PDB file of C-alpha atoms in Angstrom:
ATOM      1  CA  UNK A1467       0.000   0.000   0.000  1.00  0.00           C
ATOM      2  CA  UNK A1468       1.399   3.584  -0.745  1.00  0.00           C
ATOM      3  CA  UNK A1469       3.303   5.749   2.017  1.00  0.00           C
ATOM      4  CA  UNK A1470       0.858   8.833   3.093  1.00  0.00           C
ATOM      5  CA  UNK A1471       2.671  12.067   4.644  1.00  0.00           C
ATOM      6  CA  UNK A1472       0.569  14.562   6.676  1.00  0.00           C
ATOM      7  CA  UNK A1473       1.768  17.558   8.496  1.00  0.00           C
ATOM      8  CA  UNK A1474       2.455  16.552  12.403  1.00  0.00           C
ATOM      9  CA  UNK A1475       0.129  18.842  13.768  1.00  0.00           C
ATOM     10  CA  UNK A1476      -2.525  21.884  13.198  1.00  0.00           C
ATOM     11  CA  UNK A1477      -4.610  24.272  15.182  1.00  0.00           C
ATOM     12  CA  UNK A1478      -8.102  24.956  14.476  1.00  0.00           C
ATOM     13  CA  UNK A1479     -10.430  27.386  15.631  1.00  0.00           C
ATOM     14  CA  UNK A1480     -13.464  26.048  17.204  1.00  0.00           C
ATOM     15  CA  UNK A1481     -16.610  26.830  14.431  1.00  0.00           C
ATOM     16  CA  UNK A1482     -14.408  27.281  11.861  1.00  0.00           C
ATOM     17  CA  UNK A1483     -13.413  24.332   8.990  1.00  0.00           C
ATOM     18  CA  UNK A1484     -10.404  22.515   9.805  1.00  0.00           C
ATOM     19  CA  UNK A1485      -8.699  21.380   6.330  1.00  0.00           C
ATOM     20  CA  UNK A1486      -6.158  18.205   6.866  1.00  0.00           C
ATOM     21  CA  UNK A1487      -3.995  17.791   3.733  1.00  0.00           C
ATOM     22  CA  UNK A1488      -2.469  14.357   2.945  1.00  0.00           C
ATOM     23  CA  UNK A1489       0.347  13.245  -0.092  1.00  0.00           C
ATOM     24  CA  UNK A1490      -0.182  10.090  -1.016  1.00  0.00           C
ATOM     25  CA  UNK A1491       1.946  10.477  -4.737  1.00  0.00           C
ATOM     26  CA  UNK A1492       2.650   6.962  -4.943  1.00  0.00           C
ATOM     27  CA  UNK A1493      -1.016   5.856  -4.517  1.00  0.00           C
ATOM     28  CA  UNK A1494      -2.191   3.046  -7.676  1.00  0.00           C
ATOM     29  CA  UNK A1495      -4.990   2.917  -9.080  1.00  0.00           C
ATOM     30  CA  UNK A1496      -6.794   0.527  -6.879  1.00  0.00           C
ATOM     31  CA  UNK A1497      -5.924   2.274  -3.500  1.00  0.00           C
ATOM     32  CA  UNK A1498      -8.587   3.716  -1.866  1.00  0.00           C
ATOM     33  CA  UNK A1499      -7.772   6.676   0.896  1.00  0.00           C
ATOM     34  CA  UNK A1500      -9.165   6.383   4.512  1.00  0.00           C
ATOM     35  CA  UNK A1501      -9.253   8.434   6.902  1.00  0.00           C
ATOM     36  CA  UNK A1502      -9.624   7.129  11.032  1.00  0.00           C
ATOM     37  CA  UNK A1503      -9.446   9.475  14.005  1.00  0.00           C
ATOM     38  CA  UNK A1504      -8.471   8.457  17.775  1.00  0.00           C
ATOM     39  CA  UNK A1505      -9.685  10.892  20.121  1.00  0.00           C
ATOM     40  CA  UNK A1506      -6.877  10.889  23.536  1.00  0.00           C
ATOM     41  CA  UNK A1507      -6.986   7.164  25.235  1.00  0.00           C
ATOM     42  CA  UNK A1508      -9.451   5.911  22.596  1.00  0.00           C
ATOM     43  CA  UNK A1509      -9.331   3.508  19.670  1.00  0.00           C
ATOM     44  CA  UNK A1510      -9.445   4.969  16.220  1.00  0.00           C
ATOM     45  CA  UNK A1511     -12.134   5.301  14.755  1.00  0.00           C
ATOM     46  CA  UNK A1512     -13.876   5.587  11.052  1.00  0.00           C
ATOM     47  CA  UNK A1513     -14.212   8.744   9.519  1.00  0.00           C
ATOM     48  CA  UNK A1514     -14.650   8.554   5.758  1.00  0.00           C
ATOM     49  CA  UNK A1515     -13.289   6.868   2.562  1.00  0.00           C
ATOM     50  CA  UNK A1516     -12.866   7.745  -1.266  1.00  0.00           C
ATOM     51  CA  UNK A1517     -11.110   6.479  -4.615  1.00  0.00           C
ATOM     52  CA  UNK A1518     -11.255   9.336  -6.318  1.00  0.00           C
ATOM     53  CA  UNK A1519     -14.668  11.054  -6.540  1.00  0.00           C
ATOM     54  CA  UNK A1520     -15.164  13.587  -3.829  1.00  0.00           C
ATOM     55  CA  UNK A1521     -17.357  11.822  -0.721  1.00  0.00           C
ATOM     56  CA  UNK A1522     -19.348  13.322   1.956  1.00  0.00           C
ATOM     57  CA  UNK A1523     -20.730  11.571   5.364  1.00  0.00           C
ATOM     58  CA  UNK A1524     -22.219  13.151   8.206  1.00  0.00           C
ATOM     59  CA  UNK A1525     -18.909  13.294   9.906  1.00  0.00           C
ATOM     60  CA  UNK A1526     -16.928  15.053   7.299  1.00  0.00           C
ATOM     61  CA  UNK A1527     -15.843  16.185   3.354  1.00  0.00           C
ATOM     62  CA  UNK A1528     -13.189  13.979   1.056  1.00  0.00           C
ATOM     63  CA  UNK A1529     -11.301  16.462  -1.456  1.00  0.00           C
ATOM     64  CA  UNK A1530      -9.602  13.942  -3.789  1.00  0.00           C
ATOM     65  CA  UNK A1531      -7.116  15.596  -6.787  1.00  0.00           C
ATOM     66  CA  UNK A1532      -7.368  14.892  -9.840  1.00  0.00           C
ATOM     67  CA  UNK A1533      -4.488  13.170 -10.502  1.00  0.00           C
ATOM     68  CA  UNK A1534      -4.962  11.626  -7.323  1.00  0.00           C
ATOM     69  CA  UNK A1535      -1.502  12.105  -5.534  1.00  0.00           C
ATOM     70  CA  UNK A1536      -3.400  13.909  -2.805  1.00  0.00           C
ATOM     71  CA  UNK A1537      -6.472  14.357  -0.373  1.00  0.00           C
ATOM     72  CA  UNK A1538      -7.908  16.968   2.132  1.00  0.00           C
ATOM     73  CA  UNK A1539      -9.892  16.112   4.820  1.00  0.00           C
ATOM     74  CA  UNK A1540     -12.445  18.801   5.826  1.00  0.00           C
ATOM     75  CA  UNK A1541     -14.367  19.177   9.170  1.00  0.00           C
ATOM     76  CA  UNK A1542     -16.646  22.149   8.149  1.00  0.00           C
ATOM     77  CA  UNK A1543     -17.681  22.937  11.411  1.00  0.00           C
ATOM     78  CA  UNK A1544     -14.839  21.984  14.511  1.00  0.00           C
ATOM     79  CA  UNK A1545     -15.651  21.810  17.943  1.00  0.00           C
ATOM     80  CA  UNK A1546     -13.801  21.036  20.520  1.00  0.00           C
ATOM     81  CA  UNK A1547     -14.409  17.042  20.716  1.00  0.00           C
ATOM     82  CA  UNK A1548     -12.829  16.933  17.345  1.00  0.00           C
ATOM     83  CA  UNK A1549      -9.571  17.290  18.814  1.00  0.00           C
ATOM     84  CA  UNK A1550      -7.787  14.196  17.695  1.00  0.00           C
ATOM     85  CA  UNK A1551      -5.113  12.772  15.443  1.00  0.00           C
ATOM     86  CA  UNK A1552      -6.413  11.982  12.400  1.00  0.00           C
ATOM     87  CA  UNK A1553      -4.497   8.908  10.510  1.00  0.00           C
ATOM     88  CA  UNK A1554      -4.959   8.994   6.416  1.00  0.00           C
ATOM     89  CA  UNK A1555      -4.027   5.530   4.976  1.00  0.00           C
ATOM     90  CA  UNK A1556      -4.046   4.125   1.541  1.00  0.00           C
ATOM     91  CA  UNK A1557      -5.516   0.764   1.312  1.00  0.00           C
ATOM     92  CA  UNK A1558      -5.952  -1.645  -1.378  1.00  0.00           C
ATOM     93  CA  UNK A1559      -9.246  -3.185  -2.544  1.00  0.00           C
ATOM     94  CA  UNK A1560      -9.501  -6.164  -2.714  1.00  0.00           C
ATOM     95  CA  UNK A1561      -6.865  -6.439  -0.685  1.00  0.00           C
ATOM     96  CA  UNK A1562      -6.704  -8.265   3.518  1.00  0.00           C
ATOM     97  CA  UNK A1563      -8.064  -5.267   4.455  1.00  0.00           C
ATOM     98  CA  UNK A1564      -4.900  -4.463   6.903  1.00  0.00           C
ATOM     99  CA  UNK A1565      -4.745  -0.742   7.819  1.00  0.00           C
ATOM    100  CA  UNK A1566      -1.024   0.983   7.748  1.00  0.00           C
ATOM    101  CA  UNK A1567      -0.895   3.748  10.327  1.00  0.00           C
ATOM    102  CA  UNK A1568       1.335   6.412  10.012  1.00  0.00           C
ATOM    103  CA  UNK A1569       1.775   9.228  12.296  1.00  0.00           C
ATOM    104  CA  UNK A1570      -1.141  11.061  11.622  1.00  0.00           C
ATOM    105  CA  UNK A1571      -2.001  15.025  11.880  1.00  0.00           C
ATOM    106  CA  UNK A1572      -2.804  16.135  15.977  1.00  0.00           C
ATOM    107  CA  UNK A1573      -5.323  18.674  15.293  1.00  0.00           C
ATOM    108  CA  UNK A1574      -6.075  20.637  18.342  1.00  0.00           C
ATOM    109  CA  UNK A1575      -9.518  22.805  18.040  1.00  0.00           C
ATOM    110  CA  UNK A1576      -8.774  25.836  20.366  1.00  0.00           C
ATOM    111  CA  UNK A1577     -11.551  28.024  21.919  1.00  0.00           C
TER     112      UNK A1577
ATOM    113  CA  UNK B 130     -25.228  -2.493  19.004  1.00  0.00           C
ATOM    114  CA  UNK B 131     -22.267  -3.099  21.689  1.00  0.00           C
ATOM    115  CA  UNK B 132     -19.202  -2.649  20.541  1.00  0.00           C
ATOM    116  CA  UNK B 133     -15.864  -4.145  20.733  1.00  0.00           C
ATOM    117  CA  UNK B 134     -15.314  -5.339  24.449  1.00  0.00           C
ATOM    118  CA  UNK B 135     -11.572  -5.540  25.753  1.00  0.00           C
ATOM    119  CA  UNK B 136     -10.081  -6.639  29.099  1.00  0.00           C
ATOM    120  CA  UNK B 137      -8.470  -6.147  31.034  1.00  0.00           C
ATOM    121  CA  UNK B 138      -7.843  -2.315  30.418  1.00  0.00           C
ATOM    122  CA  UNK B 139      -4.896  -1.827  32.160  1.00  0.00           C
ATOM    123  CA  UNK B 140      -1.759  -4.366  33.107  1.00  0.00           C
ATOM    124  CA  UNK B 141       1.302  -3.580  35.099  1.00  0.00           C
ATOM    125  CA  UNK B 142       3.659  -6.361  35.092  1.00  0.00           C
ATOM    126  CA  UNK B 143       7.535  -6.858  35.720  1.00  0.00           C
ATOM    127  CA  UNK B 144       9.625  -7.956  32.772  1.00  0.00           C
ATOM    128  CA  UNK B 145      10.021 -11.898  32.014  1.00  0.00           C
ATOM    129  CA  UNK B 146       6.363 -12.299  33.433  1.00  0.00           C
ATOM    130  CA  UNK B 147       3.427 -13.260  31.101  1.00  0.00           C
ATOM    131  CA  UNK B 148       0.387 -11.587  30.210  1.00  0.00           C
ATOM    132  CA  UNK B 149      -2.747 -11.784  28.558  1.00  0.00           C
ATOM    133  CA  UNK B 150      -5.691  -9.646  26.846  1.00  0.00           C
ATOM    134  CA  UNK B 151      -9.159 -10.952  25.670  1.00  0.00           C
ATOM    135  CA  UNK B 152     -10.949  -9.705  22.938  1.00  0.00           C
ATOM    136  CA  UNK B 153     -14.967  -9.570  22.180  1.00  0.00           C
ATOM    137  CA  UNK B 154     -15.540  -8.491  18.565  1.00  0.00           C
ATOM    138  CA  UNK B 155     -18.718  -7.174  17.162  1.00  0.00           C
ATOM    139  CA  UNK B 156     -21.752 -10.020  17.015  1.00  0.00           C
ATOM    140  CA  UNK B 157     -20.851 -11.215  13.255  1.00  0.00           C
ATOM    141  CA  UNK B 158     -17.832  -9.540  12.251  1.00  0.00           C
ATOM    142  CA  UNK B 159     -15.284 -12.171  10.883  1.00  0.00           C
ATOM    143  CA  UNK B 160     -12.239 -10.423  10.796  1.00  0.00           C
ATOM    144  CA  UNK B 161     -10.226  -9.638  14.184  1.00  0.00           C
ATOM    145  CA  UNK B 162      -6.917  -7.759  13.984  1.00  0.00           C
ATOM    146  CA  UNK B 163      -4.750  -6.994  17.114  1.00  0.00           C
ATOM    147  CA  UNK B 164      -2.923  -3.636  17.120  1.00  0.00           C
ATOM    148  CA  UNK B 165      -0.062  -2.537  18.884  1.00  0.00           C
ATOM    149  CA  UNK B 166       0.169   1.234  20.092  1.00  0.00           C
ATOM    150  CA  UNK B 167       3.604   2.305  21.118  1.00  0.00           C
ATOM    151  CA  UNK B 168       3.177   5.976  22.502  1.00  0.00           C
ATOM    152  CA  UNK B 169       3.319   8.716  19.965  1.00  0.00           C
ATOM    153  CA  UNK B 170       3.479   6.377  17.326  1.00  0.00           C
ATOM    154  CA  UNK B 171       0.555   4.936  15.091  1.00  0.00           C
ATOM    155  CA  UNK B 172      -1.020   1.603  15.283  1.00  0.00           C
ATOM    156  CA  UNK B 173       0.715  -1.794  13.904  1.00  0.00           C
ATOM    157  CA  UNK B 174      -1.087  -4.968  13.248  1.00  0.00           C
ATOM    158  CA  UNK B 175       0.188  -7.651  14.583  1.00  0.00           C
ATOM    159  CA  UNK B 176      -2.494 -10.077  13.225  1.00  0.00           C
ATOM    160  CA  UNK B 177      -5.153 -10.414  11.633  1.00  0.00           C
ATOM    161  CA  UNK B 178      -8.088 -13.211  11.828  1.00  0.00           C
ATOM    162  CA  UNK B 179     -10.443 -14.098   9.320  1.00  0.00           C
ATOM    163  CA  UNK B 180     -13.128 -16.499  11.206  1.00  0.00           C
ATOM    164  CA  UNK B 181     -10.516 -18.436  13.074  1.00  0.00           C
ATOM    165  CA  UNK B 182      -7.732 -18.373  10.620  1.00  0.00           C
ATOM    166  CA  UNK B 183      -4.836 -16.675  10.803  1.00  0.00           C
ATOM    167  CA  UNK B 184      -4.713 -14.126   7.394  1.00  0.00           C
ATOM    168  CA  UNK B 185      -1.296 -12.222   8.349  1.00  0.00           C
ATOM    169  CA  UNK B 186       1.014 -12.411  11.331  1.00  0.00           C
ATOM    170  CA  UNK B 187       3.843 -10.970   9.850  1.00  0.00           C
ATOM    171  CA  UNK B 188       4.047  -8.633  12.345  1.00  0.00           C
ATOM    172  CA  UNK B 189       4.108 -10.735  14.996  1.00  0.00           C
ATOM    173  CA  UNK B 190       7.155 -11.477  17.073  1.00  0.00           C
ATOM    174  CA  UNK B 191       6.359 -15.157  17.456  1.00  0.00           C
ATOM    175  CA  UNK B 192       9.112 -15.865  19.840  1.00  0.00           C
ATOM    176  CA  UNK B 193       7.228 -14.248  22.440  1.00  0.00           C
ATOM    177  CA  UNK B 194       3.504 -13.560  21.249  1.00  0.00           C
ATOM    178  CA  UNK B 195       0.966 -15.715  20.482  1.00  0.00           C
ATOM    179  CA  UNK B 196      -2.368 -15.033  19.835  1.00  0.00           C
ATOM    180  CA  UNK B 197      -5.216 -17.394  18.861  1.00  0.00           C
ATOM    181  CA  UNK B 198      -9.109 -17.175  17.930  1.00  0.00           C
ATOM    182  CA  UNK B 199     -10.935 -20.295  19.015  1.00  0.00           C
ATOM    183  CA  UNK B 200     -14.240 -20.859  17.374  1.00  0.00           C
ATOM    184  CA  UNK B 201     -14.040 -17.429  15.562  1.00  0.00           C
ATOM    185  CA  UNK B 202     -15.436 -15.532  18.005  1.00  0.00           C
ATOM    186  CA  UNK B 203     -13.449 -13.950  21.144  1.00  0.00           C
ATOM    187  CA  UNK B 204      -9.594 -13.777  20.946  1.00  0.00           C
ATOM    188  CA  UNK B 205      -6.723 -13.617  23.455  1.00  0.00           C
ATOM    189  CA  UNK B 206      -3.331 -12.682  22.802  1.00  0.00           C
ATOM    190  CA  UNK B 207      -0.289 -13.494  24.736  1.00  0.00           C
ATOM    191  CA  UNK B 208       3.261 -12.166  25.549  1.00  0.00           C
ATOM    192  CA  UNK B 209       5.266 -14.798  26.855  1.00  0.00           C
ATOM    193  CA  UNK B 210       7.959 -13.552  28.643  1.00  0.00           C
ATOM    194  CA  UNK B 211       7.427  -9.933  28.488  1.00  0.00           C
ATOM    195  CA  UNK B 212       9.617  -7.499  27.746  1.00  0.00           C
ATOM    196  CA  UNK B 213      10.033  -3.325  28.543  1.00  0.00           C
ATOM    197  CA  UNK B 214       9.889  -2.871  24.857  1.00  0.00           C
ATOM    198  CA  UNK B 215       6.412  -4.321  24.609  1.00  0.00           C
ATOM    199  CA  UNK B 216       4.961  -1.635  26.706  1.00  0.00           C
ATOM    200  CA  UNK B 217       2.735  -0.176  24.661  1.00  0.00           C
ATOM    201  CA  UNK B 218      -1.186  -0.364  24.039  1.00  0.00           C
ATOM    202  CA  UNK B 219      -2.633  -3.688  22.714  1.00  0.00           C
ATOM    203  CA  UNK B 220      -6.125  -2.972  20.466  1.00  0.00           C
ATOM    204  CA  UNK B 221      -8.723  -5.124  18.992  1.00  0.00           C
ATOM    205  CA  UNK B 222     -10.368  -4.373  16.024  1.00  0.00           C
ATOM    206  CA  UNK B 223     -12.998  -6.364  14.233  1.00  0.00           C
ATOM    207  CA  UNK B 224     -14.712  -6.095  10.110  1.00  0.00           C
ATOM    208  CA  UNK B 225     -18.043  -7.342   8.392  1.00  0.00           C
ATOM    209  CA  UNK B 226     -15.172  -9.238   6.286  1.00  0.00           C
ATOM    210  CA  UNK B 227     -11.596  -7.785   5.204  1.00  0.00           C
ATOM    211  CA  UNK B 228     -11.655  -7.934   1.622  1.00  0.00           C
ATOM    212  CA  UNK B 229     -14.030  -5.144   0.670  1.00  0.00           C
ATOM    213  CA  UNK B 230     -13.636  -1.676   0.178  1.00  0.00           C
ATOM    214  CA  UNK B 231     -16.312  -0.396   3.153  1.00  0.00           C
ATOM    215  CA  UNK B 232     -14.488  -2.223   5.316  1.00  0.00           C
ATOM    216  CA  UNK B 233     -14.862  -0.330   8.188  1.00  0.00           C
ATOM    217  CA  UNK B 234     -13.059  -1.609  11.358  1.00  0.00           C
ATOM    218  CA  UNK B 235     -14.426  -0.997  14.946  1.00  0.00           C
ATOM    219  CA  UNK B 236     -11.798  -0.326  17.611  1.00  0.00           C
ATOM    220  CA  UNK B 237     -11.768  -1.586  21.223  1.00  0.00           C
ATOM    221  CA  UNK B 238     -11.086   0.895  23.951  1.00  0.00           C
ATOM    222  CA  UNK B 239      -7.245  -0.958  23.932  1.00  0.00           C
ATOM    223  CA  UNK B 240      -5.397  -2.687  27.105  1.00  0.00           C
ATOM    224  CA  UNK B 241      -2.678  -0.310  28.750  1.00  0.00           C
ATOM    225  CA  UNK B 242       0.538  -3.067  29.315  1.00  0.00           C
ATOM    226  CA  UNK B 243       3.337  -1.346  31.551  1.00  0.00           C
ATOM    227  CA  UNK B 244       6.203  -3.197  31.874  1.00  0.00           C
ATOM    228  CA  UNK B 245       8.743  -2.520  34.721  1.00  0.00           C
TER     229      UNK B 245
END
């Protein structure tokens, strides 16, 4: 599965849209990009997935290029309980379905 | 619908001692993975179950850890003797099935290992 790189952290202002970036320029063509949060002593948990059509859940925006060599993640709203790191991972389908985490973005929401 | 039950959730235990966690997944779900959590770092699989076969252990240091699935429900996994490099925490995760693409996996709330 490809390597993703994500800036180590970001702030956020609480109400406003936090916007996570993620490279994934080695992704192929059957690699599908999620994205998982875990909130501070939780397990991670499912936010949203894409191949290369933009998606939209009731948790949050996928912003997929073009060319497909990168994604943005977009909260549209933050509040506080969306501080979290949020892990991006390129996955193949069909594939065993095993998730590679990287280091993920911290994204703290500030008041 | 309850989610993925874990125990114990926290373990302190000297080095060269043994340990184990248990592992409930999600009424139905076939696949089980165990994750390890080293602080600051992201999760790693360590295996992966489908029913009660193993899919990938690569992972899986199998001089020490051992992990099994009886029946293809619950799951336990084992570090046998311990060391102060396997602090970390241990997470369950369970799937519908592994090989689709919504192939959501539910986390557990993880087991806290501190080794002294």
């Amino acid at each position: 599965d490809a390597k993703t790189t994500q800036p180590p952290s970001m702030d956020c202002a609480e109400g406003r849209a936090a916007n996570l970036p993620c490279n994934h320029s080695t992704i192929s063509g059957n690699e599908y990009v999620y994205w998982y949060r875990q909130i501070h002593s939780q397990g991670p948990q499912y936010i949203i997935h894409g191949l290369k059509n933009n998606e939209t859940n009731e948790m949050a925006s996928l912003i997929i290029t073009e060319d497909r060599k990168s994604s943005t993640l977009i909260l549209p709203h933050a509040t506080l309980r969306d501080t979290a790191v949020y892990y991006c991972i390129a996955r193949s389908s069909p594939g065993t379905g095993k998730l590679i985490f990287g280091q993920g973005t911290t994204l703290q929401v500030k008041p | 619908e309850a989610g993925v039950a874990q125990s114990p959730r926290y373990k302190i235990i000297e080095k060269r001692q043994s340990v184990a966690f248990w592992c409930n997944p999600i009424s139905g779900h076939a696949t089980l993975y165990w994750y390890q959590q080293i602080l600051g770092q992201g999760p790693k699989l360590l295996i992966q179950f489908q029913n009660n076969g193993v899919v990938d252990d690569s992972q899986l240091p199998k001089d020490r850890f051992s992990a099994e699935r009886l029946k293809g429900v619950d799951s336990t996994l084992k570090i046998q003797p311990a060391k102060l490099e396997d602090s970390a925490v241990y997470l369950c995760a369970s799937s519908l099935d592994s090989s689709g693409v919504y192939n959501e996996q539910f986390f557990g709330p993880g087991t806290r290992l501190t080794v002294l």
